[in-house]
Amino acid sequence: INLGKSKKQGSVSEVMGNVTISKAIKAAREDKEVKAIVLRIDSGGGSALASDLMWKEVWNTTVSDTNNLKPFIASMSDVAASGGYYIACQADTIVADSSTITGSIGVISGRINLSGLWKKFYTNSDSIKFGDRSDIWSGSRLWTEEERLWVRKGIVDIYGTFLSRVSDGRKNLDSLGVHEVGIGKVWSGIEAKELGLVDELGDLNYSINIAKEAAGIDSDQEIIIEEYPKTKSFSFIEIFGN
Protein backbone atom coordinates (compact mmCIF):
# COMPACT_ATOMS: atom_id res chain seq x y z
CA ILE A 1 0.00 0.00 0.00
CA ASN A 2 1.45 3.32 -1.05
CA LEU A 3 0.52 6.88 -1.94
CA GLY A 4 -0.33 7.52 -5.58
CA LYS A 5 -1.54 5.19 -8.32
CA SER A 6 -1.51 1.39 -8.27
CA LYS A 7 1.35 -0.24 -10.15
CA LYS A 8 0.80 -3.46 -12.06
CA GLN A 9 3.04 -6.27 -13.20
CA GLY A 10 1.02 -8.31 -15.64
CA SER A 11 -2.52 -8.64 -14.32
CA VAL A 12 -1.52 -8.29 -10.66
CA SER A 13 -1.01 -5.03 -8.74
CA GLU A 14 2.34 -4.95 -6.99
CA VAL A 15 1.40 -1.67 -5.32
CA MET A 16 -2.09 -0.74 -4.12
CA GLY A 17 -2.20 3.03 -4.64
CA ASN A 18 -4.70 5.15 -2.75
CA VAL A 19 -5.49 7.30 -5.81
CA THR A 20 -6.46 4.29 -7.94
CA ILE A 21 -8.41 2.44 -5.26
CA SER A 22 -10.18 5.52 -3.86
CA LYS A 23 -11.35 6.52 -7.34
CA ALA A 24 -12.54 2.97 -8.00
CA ILE A 25 -14.57 2.78 -4.78
CA LYS A 26 -16.07 6.24 -5.42
CA ALA A 27 -16.97 5.34 -9.02
CA ALA A 28 -18.66 2.11 -7.92
CA ARG A 29 -20.50 3.87 -5.10
CA GLU A 30 -21.89 6.58 -7.39
CA ASP A 31 -22.88 4.14 -10.17
CA LYS A 32 -26.62 3.54 -9.75
CA GLU A 33 -26.32 0.18 -11.54
CA VAL A 34 -23.97 -1.13 -8.83
CA LYS A 35 -25.96 -2.62 -5.94
CA ALA A 36 -23.11 -3.75 -3.68
CA ILE A 37 -19.31 -3.55 -3.52
CA VAL A 38 -16.83 -6.35 -2.76
CA LEU A 39 -13.28 -5.19 -2.09
CA ARG A 40 -10.77 -8.02 -2.59
CA ILE A 41 -7.67 -7.53 -0.44
CA ASP A 42 -4.30 -9.28 -0.57
CA SER A 43 -1.86 -6.96 1.19
CA GLY A 44 0.54 -6.87 4.10
CA GLY A 45 0.15 -3.12 4.41
CA GLY A 46 2.37 -0.11 3.80
CA SER A 47 1.70 3.61 4.06
CA ALA A 48 -0.57 4.60 6.96
CA LEU A 49 -1.69 7.77 5.15
CA ALA A 50 -2.58 5.88 1.95
CA SER A 51 -4.52 3.33 4.02
CA ASP A 52 -6.44 6.09 5.80
CA LEU A 53 -7.34 7.78 2.51
CA MET A 54 -8.76 4.49 1.18
CA TRP A 55 -10.54 3.86 4.48
CA LYS A 56 -12.24 7.26 4.00
CA GLU A 57 -13.89 6.05 0.78
CA VAL A 58 -15.14 2.91 2.55
CA TRP A 59 -16.50 5.19 5.29
CA ASN A 60 -18.23 7.32 2.66
CA THR A 61 -19.83 4.20 1.16
CA THR A 62 -21.10 2.80 4.46
CA VAL A 63 -21.81 5.94 6.53
CA SER A 64 -21.14 9.40 5.14
CA ASP A 65 -22.43 9.61 1.54
CA THR A 66 -26.10 9.16 2.45
CA ASN A 67 -27.24 9.47 -1.18
CA ASN A 68 -25.11 6.51 -2.27
CA LEU A 69 -24.88 4.12 0.68
CA LYS A 70 -24.31 0.52 -0.45
CA PRO A 71 -23.46 -2.83 1.14
CA PHE A 72 -19.68 -3.07 1.35
CA ILE A 73 -17.99 -6.45 1.78
CA ALA A 74 -14.26 -6.85 2.44
CA SER A 75 -13.01 -10.15 1.04
CA MET A 76 -9.58 -11.19 2.29
CA SER A 77 -7.23 -13.38 0.27
CA ASP A 78 -3.91 -14.77 1.56
CA VAL A 79 -2.97 -11.68 3.59
CA ALA A 80 -4.93 -8.72 4.94
CA ALA A 81 -2.66 -7.31 7.61
CA SER A 82 -1.73 -3.88 8.94
CA GLY A 83 -2.86 -1.43 6.22
CA GLY A 84 -4.63 -4.32 4.51
CA TYR A 85 -6.80 -4.71 7.59
CA TYR A 86 -7.06 -0.93 8.06
CA ILE A 87 -8.96 -0.52 4.79
CA ALA A 88 -11.24 -3.48 5.60
CA CYS A 89 -12.30 -2.57 9.14
CA GLN A 90 -15.12 -0.21 8.11
CA ALA A 91 -16.79 -2.77 5.81
CA ASP A 92 -20.29 -3.99 6.65
CA THR A 93 -19.00 -7.57 6.55
CA ILE A 94 -15.42 -8.88 6.60
CA VAL A 95 -14.84 -12.30 5.03
CA ALA A 96 -11.54 -14.18 5.34
CA ASP A 97 -10.24 -17.60 4.41
CA SER A 98 -9.50 -19.84 7.38
CA SER A 99 -5.75 -19.37 6.84
CA THR A 100 -5.76 -15.65 5.92
CA ILE A 101 -3.01 -13.79 7.77
CA THR A 102 -4.96 -10.92 9.28
CA GLY A 103 -4.72 -8.31 12.00
CA SER A 104 -1.26 -6.83 12.61
CA ILE A 105 -3.00 -3.76 14.01
CA GLY A 106 0.14 -1.81 14.71
CA VAL A 107 2.54 0.83 13.42
CA ILE A 108 6.23 0.63 12.72
CA SER A 109 8.60 3.34 11.54
CA GLY A 110 12.32 3.91 11.31
CA ARG A 111 15.27 4.27 9.01
CA ILE A 112 18.78 2.92 8.62
CA ASN A 113 21.76 5.01 9.75
CA LEU A 114 24.51 4.49 7.16
CA SER A 115 27.08 6.95 8.49
CA GLY A 116 29.23 4.22 10.10
CA LEU A 117 29.29 2.23 6.85
CA TRP A 118 30.27 5.30 4.83
CA LYS A 119 33.19 5.99 7.21
CA LYS A 120 34.55 2.51 6.52
CA PHE A 121 34.61 3.43 2.82
CA TYR A 122 36.17 6.84 3.63
CA THR A 123 33.05 8.53 2.28
CA ASN A 124 31.48 11.68 3.65
CA SER A 125 28.28 13.52 2.78
CA ASP A 126 27.49 17.21 2.99
CA SER A 127 24.10 18.82 2.66
CA ILE A 128 22.41 22.18 2.95
CA LYS A 129 19.62 22.08 5.53
CA PHE A 130 16.50 24.20 5.59
CA GLY A 131 15.07 23.47 9.05
CA ASP A 132 16.43 21.55 12.01
CA ARG A 133 14.77 18.25 11.06
CA SER A 134 14.92 18.53 7.27
CA ASP A 135 17.45 15.64 7.10
CA ILE A 136 15.74 13.43 9.68
CA TRP A 137 15.09 10.65 7.11
CA SER A 138 18.41 10.96 5.27
CA GLY A 139 20.21 8.05 6.97
CA SER A 140 23.42 10.07 7.23
CA ARG A 141 23.42 10.39 11.02
CA LEU A 142 21.87 9.14 14.24
CA TRP A 143 18.69 10.75 15.53
CA THR A 144 18.94 13.16 18.42
CA GLU A 145 16.94 12.27 21.53
CA GLU A 146 14.43 14.99 20.64
CA GLU A 147 13.98 13.54 17.14
CA ARG A 148 13.60 10.03 18.53
CA LEU A 149 10.80 11.25 20.82
CA TRP A 150 9.20 13.13 17.90
CA VAL A 151 9.15 9.98 15.74
CA ARG A 152 7.80 7.93 18.64
CA LYS A 153 4.99 10.46 19.18
CA GLY A 154 4.06 10.13 15.50
CA ILE A 155 3.92 6.35 15.81
CA VAL A 156 1.71 6.54 18.92
CA ASP A 157 -0.63 9.05 17.24
CA ILE A 158 -1.06 6.87 14.14
CA TYR A 159 -1.61 3.76 16.29
CA GLY A 160 -4.30 5.60 18.26
CA THR A 161 -6.08 6.49 15.01
CA PHE A 162 -5.78 2.86 13.85
CA LEU A 163 -7.39 1.64 17.10
CA SER A 164 -10.28 4.08 16.76
CA ARG A 165 -10.86 3.16 13.11
CA VAL A 166 -11.12 -0.53 14.01
CA SER A 167 -13.28 -0.01 17.11
CA ASP A 168 -15.65 2.24 15.14
CA GLY A 169 -15.97 -0.36 12.38
CA ARG A 170 -16.08 -3.46 14.58
CA LYS A 171 -19.06 -2.73 16.83
CA ASN A 172 -18.23 -5.64 19.13
CA LEU A 173 -14.80 -4.20 20.07
CA ASP A 174 -13.87 -0.99 21.89
CA SER A 175 -10.40 0.60 21.70
CA LEU A 176 -9.13 -1.43 24.66
CA GLY A 177 -10.42 -4.63 23.09
CA VAL A 178 -8.72 -3.77 19.80
CA HIS A 179 -5.47 -3.01 21.64
CA GLU A 180 -5.59 -6.46 23.25
CA VAL A 181 -5.60 -8.14 19.82
CA GLY A 182 -3.49 -5.39 18.26
CA ILE A 183 0.05 -4.13 18.98
CA GLY A 184 1.22 -5.89 15.82
CA LYS A 185 -0.12 -9.38 16.55
CA VAL A 186 -1.16 -11.46 13.54
CA TRP A 187 -3.92 -14.07 13.46
CA SER A 188 -5.24 -16.74 11.16
CA GLY A 189 -8.68 -16.20 9.68
CA ILE A 190 -10.16 -18.71 12.14
CA GLU A 191 -8.61 -16.91 15.14
CA ALA A 192 -9.61 -13.51 13.75
CA LYS A 193 -13.24 -14.65 13.55
CA GLU A 194 -13.15 -15.86 17.15
CA LEU A 195 -11.73 -12.48 18.22
CA GLY A 196 -14.31 -10.45 16.29
CA LEU A 197 -11.89 -9.05 13.71
CA VAL A 198 -13.59 -11.09 10.96
CA ASP A 199 -17.32 -11.81 10.50
CA GLU A 200 -17.37 -14.81 8.16
CA LEU A 201 -15.04 -17.47 6.76
CA GLY A 202 -15.18 -18.09 3.03
CA ASP A 203 -13.76 -17.35 -0.40
CA LEU A 204 -14.50 -14.65 -2.98
CA ASN A 205 -17.63 -16.43 -4.29
CA TYR A 206 -18.98 -16.62 -0.75
CA SER A 207 -18.28 -12.88 -0.34
CA ILE A 208 -20.22 -12.16 -3.53
CA ASN A 209 -23.17 -14.20 -2.24
CA ILE A 210 -23.14 -12.15 0.98
CA ALA A 211 -23.13 -8.98 -1.13
CA LYS A 212 -26.12 -10.25 -3.14
CA GLU A 213 -28.08 -11.01 0.01
CA ALA A 214 -27.21 -7.61 1.51
CA ALA A 215 -28.41 -5.91 -1.69
CA GLY A 216 -31.69 -7.83 -1.63
CA ILE A 217 -30.86 -9.98 -4.68
CA ASP A 218 -32.05 -13.59 -4.77
CA SER A 219 -29.19 -16.08 -4.40
CA ASP A 220 -30.11 -17.87 -7.65
CA GLN A 221 -30.46 -14.66 -9.68
CA GLU A 222 -27.85 -14.04 -12.38
CA ILE A 223 -25.74 -10.93 -11.82
CA ILE A 224 -23.10 -8.99 -13.71
CA ILE A 225 -19.80 -8.49 -11.88
CA GLU A 226 -18.04 -5.26 -12.88
CA GLU A 227 -14.35 -5.04 -12.01
CA TYR A 228 -12.89 -1.77 -10.78
CA PRO A 229 -10.71 0.04 -11.65
CA LYS A 230 -11.98 -0.48 -15.17
CA THR A 231 -9.25 -1.13 -17.74
CA LYS A 232 -9.29 0.62 -21.09
CA SER A 233 -9.37 -1.53 -24.20
CA PHE A 234 -6.36 -1.40 -26.51
CA SER A 235 -6.62 1.33 -29.15
CA PHE A 236 -4.26 2.30 -31.98
CA ILE A 237 -6.06 5.63 -32.16
CA GLU A 238 -5.02 6.50 -28.59
CA ILE A 239 -1.41 5.57 -29.37
CA PHE A 240 -1.01 7.25 -32.75
CA GLY A 241 -3.73 9.91 -32.65
CA ASN A 242 -6.13 10.42 -35.51
Tab-separated table of C-alpha atoms in Angstrom:
chain	number	residue	atom	x	y	z
A	1	ILE	CA	0.000	0.000	0.000
A	2	ASN	CA	1.451	3.318	-1.051
A	3	LEU	CA	0.524	6.880	-1.939
A	4	GLY	CA	-0.330	7.521	-5.585
A	5	LYS	CA	-1.537	5.188	-8.317
A	6	SER	CA	-1.511	1.391	-8.269
A	7	LYS	CA	1.349	-0.245	-10.151
A	8	LYS	CA	0.802	-3.456	-12.062
A	9	GLN	CA	3.039	-6.275	-13.196
A	10	GLY	CA	1.016	-8.306	-15.640
A	11	SER	CA	-2.523	-8.636	-14.322
A	12	VAL	CA	-1.521	-8.289	-10.655
A	13	SER	CA	-1.012	-5.031	-8.740
A	14	GLU	CA	2.340	-4.953	-6.985
A	15	VAL	CA	1.395	-1.671	-5.323
A	16	MET	CA	-2.087	-0.739	-4.119
A	17	GLY	CA	-2.197	3.029	-4.640
A	18	ASN	CA	-4.705	5.154	-2.753
A	19	VAL	CA	-5.487	7.298	-5.813
A	20	THR	CA	-6.458	4.288	-7.939
A	21	ILE	CA	-8.410	2.437	-5.259
A	22	SER	CA	-10.178	5.520	-3.855
A	23	LYS	CA	-11.352	6.524	-7.338
A	24	ALA	CA	-12.535	2.966	-8.004
A	25	ILE	CA	-14.572	2.783	-4.780
A	26	LYS	CA	-16.069	6.241	-5.418
A	27	ALA	CA	-16.970	5.336	-9.017
A	28	ALA	CA	-18.659	2.106	-7.918
A	29	ARG	CA	-20.497	3.874	-5.101
A	30	GLU	CA	-21.894	6.577	-7.388
A	31	ASP	CA	-22.881	4.141	-10.170
A	32	LYS	CA	-26.619	3.536	-9.755
A	33	GLU	CA	-26.319	0.183	-11.537
A	34	VAL	CA	-23.970	-1.128	-8.826
A	35	LYS	CA	-25.960	-2.622	-5.942
A	36	ALA	CA	-23.105	-3.745	-3.678
A	37	ILE	CA	-19.305	-3.555	-3.516
A	38	VAL	CA	-16.833	-6.347	-2.765
A	39	LEU	CA	-13.275	-5.185	-2.089
A	40	ARG	CA	-10.775	-8.021	-2.587
A	41	ILE	CA	-7.666	-7.528	-0.442
A	42	ASP	CA	-4.297	-9.275	-0.574
A	43	SER	CA	-1.863	-6.962	1.190
A	44	GLY	CA	0.536	-6.871	4.101
A	45	GLY	CA	0.154	-3.118	4.414
A	46	GLY	CA	2.368	-0.111	3.804
A	47	SER	CA	1.698	3.605	4.056
A	48	ALA	CA	-0.573	4.596	6.956
A	49	LEU	CA	-1.693	7.768	5.151
A	50	ALA	CA	-2.578	5.879	1.952
A	51	SER	CA	-4.516	3.328	4.018
A	52	ASP	CA	-6.445	6.087	5.796
A	53	LEU	CA	-7.343	7.778	2.508
A	54	MET	CA	-8.757	4.490	1.175
A	55	TRP	CA	-10.538	3.861	4.480
A	56	LYS	CA	-12.243	7.257	4.003
A	57	GLU	CA	-13.892	6.045	0.776
A	58	VAL	CA	-15.139	2.907	2.547
A	59	TRP	CA	-16.499	5.187	5.290
A	60	ASN	CA	-18.232	7.321	2.658
A	61	THR	CA	-19.831	4.198	1.162
A	62	THR	CA	-21.095	2.802	4.463
A	63	VAL	CA	-21.808	5.937	6.535
A	64	SER	CA	-21.139	9.396	5.135
A	65	ASP	CA	-22.435	9.610	1.541
A	66	THR	CA	-26.096	9.164	2.448
A	67	ASN	CA	-27.237	9.465	-1.177
A	68	ASN	CA	-25.106	6.513	-2.269
A	69	LEU	CA	-24.882	4.120	0.677
A	70	LYS	CA	-24.311	0.521	-0.448
A	71	PRO	CA	-23.460	-2.826	1.144
A	72	PHE	CA	-19.680	-3.074	1.349
A	73	ILE	CA	-17.995	-6.451	1.776
A	74	ALA	CA	-14.263	-6.845	2.440
A	75	SER	CA	-13.008	-10.151	1.035
A	76	MET	CA	-9.577	-11.192	2.294
A	77	SER	CA	-7.234	-13.383	0.270
A	78	ASP	CA	-3.910	-14.775	1.563
A	79	VAL	CA	-2.970	-11.682	3.588
A	80	ALA	CA	-4.927	-8.717	4.937
A	81	ALA	CA	-2.659	-7.314	7.610
A	82	SER	CA	-1.727	-3.882	8.936
A	83	GLY	CA	-2.855	-1.427	6.217
A	84	GLY	CA	-4.626	-4.320	4.509
A	85	TYR	CA	-6.804	-4.708	7.591
A	86	TYR	CA	-7.060	-0.927	8.063
A	87	ILE	CA	-8.961	-0.520	4.787
A	88	ALA	CA	-11.239	-3.479	5.603
A	89	CYS	CA	-12.298	-2.571	9.140
A	90	GLN	CA	-15.125	-0.212	8.114
A	91	ALA	CA	-16.792	-2.765	5.806
A	92	ASP	CA	-20.289	-3.988	6.653
A	93	THR	CA	-18.997	-7.565	6.549
A	94	ILE	CA	-15.422	-8.881	6.599
A	95	VAL	CA	-14.842	-12.303	5.033
A	96	ALA	CA	-11.545	-14.181	5.338
A	97	ASP	CA	-10.243	-17.596	4.410
A	98	SER	CA	-9.502	-19.843	7.376
A	99	SER	CA	-5.751	-19.368	6.843
A	100	THR	CA	-5.759	-15.653	5.922
A	101	ILE	CA	-3.012	-13.794	7.770
A	102	THR	CA	-4.959	-10.917	9.283
A	103	GLY	CA	-4.718	-8.309	12.001
A	104	SER	CA	-1.265	-6.830	12.614
A	105	ILE	CA	-2.996	-3.758	14.015
A	106	GLY	CA	0.145	-1.813	14.711
A	107	VAL	CA	2.537	0.830	13.424
A	108	ILE	CA	6.233	0.631	12.716
A	109	SER	CA	8.602	3.340	11.541
A	110	GLY	CA	12.323	3.906	11.313
A	111	ARG	CA	15.265	4.273	9.007
A	112	ILE	CA	18.785	2.922	8.618
A	113	ASN	CA	21.761	5.007	9.749
A	114	LEU	CA	24.512	4.491	7.156
A	115	SER	CA	27.083	6.948	8.491
A	116	GLY	CA	29.229	4.224	10.095
A	117	LEU	CA	29.295	2.231	6.851
A	118	TRP	CA	30.267	5.299	4.834
A	119	LYS	CA	33.188	5.994	7.205
A	120	LYS	CA	34.550	2.512	6.516
A	121	PHE	CA	34.611	3.433	2.818
A	122	TYR	CA	36.170	6.840	3.632
A	123	THR	CA	33.052	8.528	2.277
A	124	ASN	CA	31.482	11.675	3.651
A	125	SER	CA	28.276	13.516	2.776
A	126	ASP	CA	27.486	17.211	2.987
A	127	SER	CA	24.097	18.823	2.658
A	128	ILE	CA	22.407	22.184	2.955
A	129	LYS	CA	19.620	22.079	5.530
A	130	PHE	CA	16.497	24.200	5.591
A	131	GLY	CA	15.074	23.473	9.046
A	132	ASP	CA	16.431	21.546	12.013
A	133	ARG	CA	14.767	18.254	11.064
A	134	SER	CA	14.920	18.526	7.268
A	135	ASP	CA	17.449	15.642	7.104
A	136	ILE	CA	15.736	13.428	9.683
A	137	TRP	CA	15.095	10.653	7.110
A	138	SER	CA	18.412	10.963	5.269
A	139	GLY	CA	20.207	8.050	6.971
A	140	SER	CA	23.420	10.066	7.226
A	141	ARG	CA	23.418	10.390	11.020
A	142	LEU	CA	21.867	9.143	14.237
A	143	TRP	CA	18.688	10.746	15.532
A	144	THR	CA	18.937	13.159	18.423
A	145	GLU	CA	16.944	12.266	21.532
A	146	GLU	CA	14.429	14.995	20.642
A	147	GLU	CA	13.979	13.539	17.143
A	148	ARG	CA	13.598	10.032	18.532
A	149	LEU	CA	10.797	11.251	20.822
A	150	TRP	CA	9.199	13.127	17.899
A	151	VAL	CA	9.148	9.980	15.735
A	152	ARG	CA	7.797	7.933	18.640
A	153	LYS	CA	4.993	10.463	19.178
A	154	GLY	CA	4.063	10.135	15.500
A	155	ILE	CA	3.917	6.346	15.809
A	156	VAL	CA	1.711	6.537	18.916
A	157	ASP	CA	-0.635	9.045	17.245
A	158	ILE	CA	-1.057	6.866	14.139
A	159	TYR	CA	-1.611	3.762	16.293
A	160	GLY	CA	-4.303	5.597	18.259
A	161	THR	CA	-6.075	6.485	15.013
A	162	PHE	CA	-5.780	2.863	13.850
A	163	LEU	CA	-7.386	1.638	17.096
A	164	SER	CA	-10.276	4.085	16.764
A	165	ARG	CA	-10.863	3.156	13.107
A	166	VAL	CA	-11.115	-0.532	14.009
A	167	SER	CA	-13.277	-0.012	17.109
A	168	ASP	CA	-15.649	2.236	15.137
A	169	GLY	CA	-15.968	-0.356	12.378
A	170	ARG	CA	-16.083	-3.457	14.585
A	171	LYS	CA	-19.057	-2.731	16.833
A	172	ASN	CA	-18.228	-5.640	19.127
A	173	LEU	CA	-14.804	-4.196	20.070
A	174	ASP	CA	-13.870	-0.993	21.886
A	175	SER	CA	-10.405	0.600	21.703
A	176	LEU	CA	-9.129	-1.427	24.660
A	177	GLY	CA	-10.420	-4.625	23.087
A	178	VAL	CA	-8.721	-3.774	19.795
A	179	HIS	CA	-5.473	-3.013	21.644
A	180	GLU	CA	-5.593	-6.460	23.248
A	181	VAL	CA	-5.605	-8.138	19.818
A	182	GLY	CA	-3.486	-5.394	18.261
A	183	ILE	CA	0.048	-4.132	18.976
A	184	GLY	CA	1.223	-5.886	15.824
A	185	LYS	CA	-0.123	-9.381	16.554
A	186	VAL	CA	-1.159	-11.459	13.545
A	187	TRP	CA	-3.921	-14.068	13.456
A	188	SER	CA	-5.238	-16.743	11.163
A	189	GLY	CA	-8.681	-16.202	9.682
A	190	ILE	CA	-10.156	-18.711	12.142
A	191	GLU	CA	-8.614	-16.911	15.139
A	192	ALA	CA	-9.614	-13.512	13.753
A	193	LYS	CA	-13.242	-14.651	13.551
A	194	GLU	CA	-13.153	-15.858	17.150
A	195	LEU	CA	-11.726	-12.476	18.215
A	196	GLY	CA	-14.311	-10.446	16.286
A	197	LEU	CA	-11.894	-9.046	13.708
A	198	VAL	CA	-13.595	-11.086	10.960
A	199	ASP	CA	-17.315	-11.813	10.504
A	200	GLU	CA	-17.370	-14.815	8.156
A	201	LEU	CA	-15.041	-17.468	6.760
A	202	GLY	CA	-15.177	-18.088	3.030
A	203	ASP	CA	-13.758	-17.348	-0.400
A	204	LEU	CA	-14.499	-14.652	-2.982
A	205	ASN	CA	-17.626	-16.428	-4.285
A	206	TYR	CA	-18.980	-16.623	-0.747
A	207	SER	CA	-18.281	-12.884	-0.340
A	208	ILE	CA	-20.224	-12.161	-3.529
A	209	ASN	CA	-23.172	-14.196	-2.243
A	210	ILE	CA	-23.137	-12.154	0.977
A	211	ALA	CA	-23.126	-8.979	-1.128
A	212	LYS	CA	-26.120	-10.247	-3.143
A	213	GLU	CA	-28.085	-11.006	0.007
A	214	ALA	CA	-27.207	-7.606	1.512
A	215	ALA	CA	-28.411	-5.913	-1.693
A	216	GLY	CA	-31.686	-7.830	-1.632
A	217	ILE	CA	-30.865	-9.975	-4.679
A	218	ASP	CA	-32.051	-13.595	-4.774
A	219	SER	CA	-29.194	-16.077	-4.399
A	220	ASP	CA	-30.114	-17.867	-7.652
A	221	GLN	CA	-30.460	-14.661	-9.684
A	222	GLU	CA	-27.853	-14.040	-12.377
A	223	ILE	CA	-25.743	-10.933	-11.822
A	224	ILE	CA	-23.099	-8.992	-13.711
A	225	ILE	CA	-19.804	-8.488	-11.881
A	226	GLU	CA	-18.036	-5.264	-12.884
A	227	GLU	CA	-14.352	-5.045	-12.008
A	228	TYR	CA	-12.888	-1.769	-10.779
A	229	PRO	CA	-10.711	0.038	-11.646
A	230	LYS	CA	-11.976	-0.484	-15.173
A	231	THR	CA	-9.251	-1.129	-17.739
A	232	LYS	CA	-9.288	0.624	-21.093
A	233	SER	CA	-9.372	-1.526	-24.201
A	234	PHE	CA	-6.358	-1.398	-26.508
A	235	SER	CA	-6.622	1.326	-29.148
A	236	PHE	CA	-4.263	2.299	-31.979
A	237	ILE	CA	-6.061	5.629	-32.156
A	238	GLU	CA	-5.021	6.500	-28.591
A	239	ILE	CA	-1.413	5.573	-29.367
A	240	PHE	CA	-1.007	7.249	-32.750
A	241	GLY	CA	-3.728	9.914	-32.650
A	242	ASN	CA	-6.125	10.423	-35.514
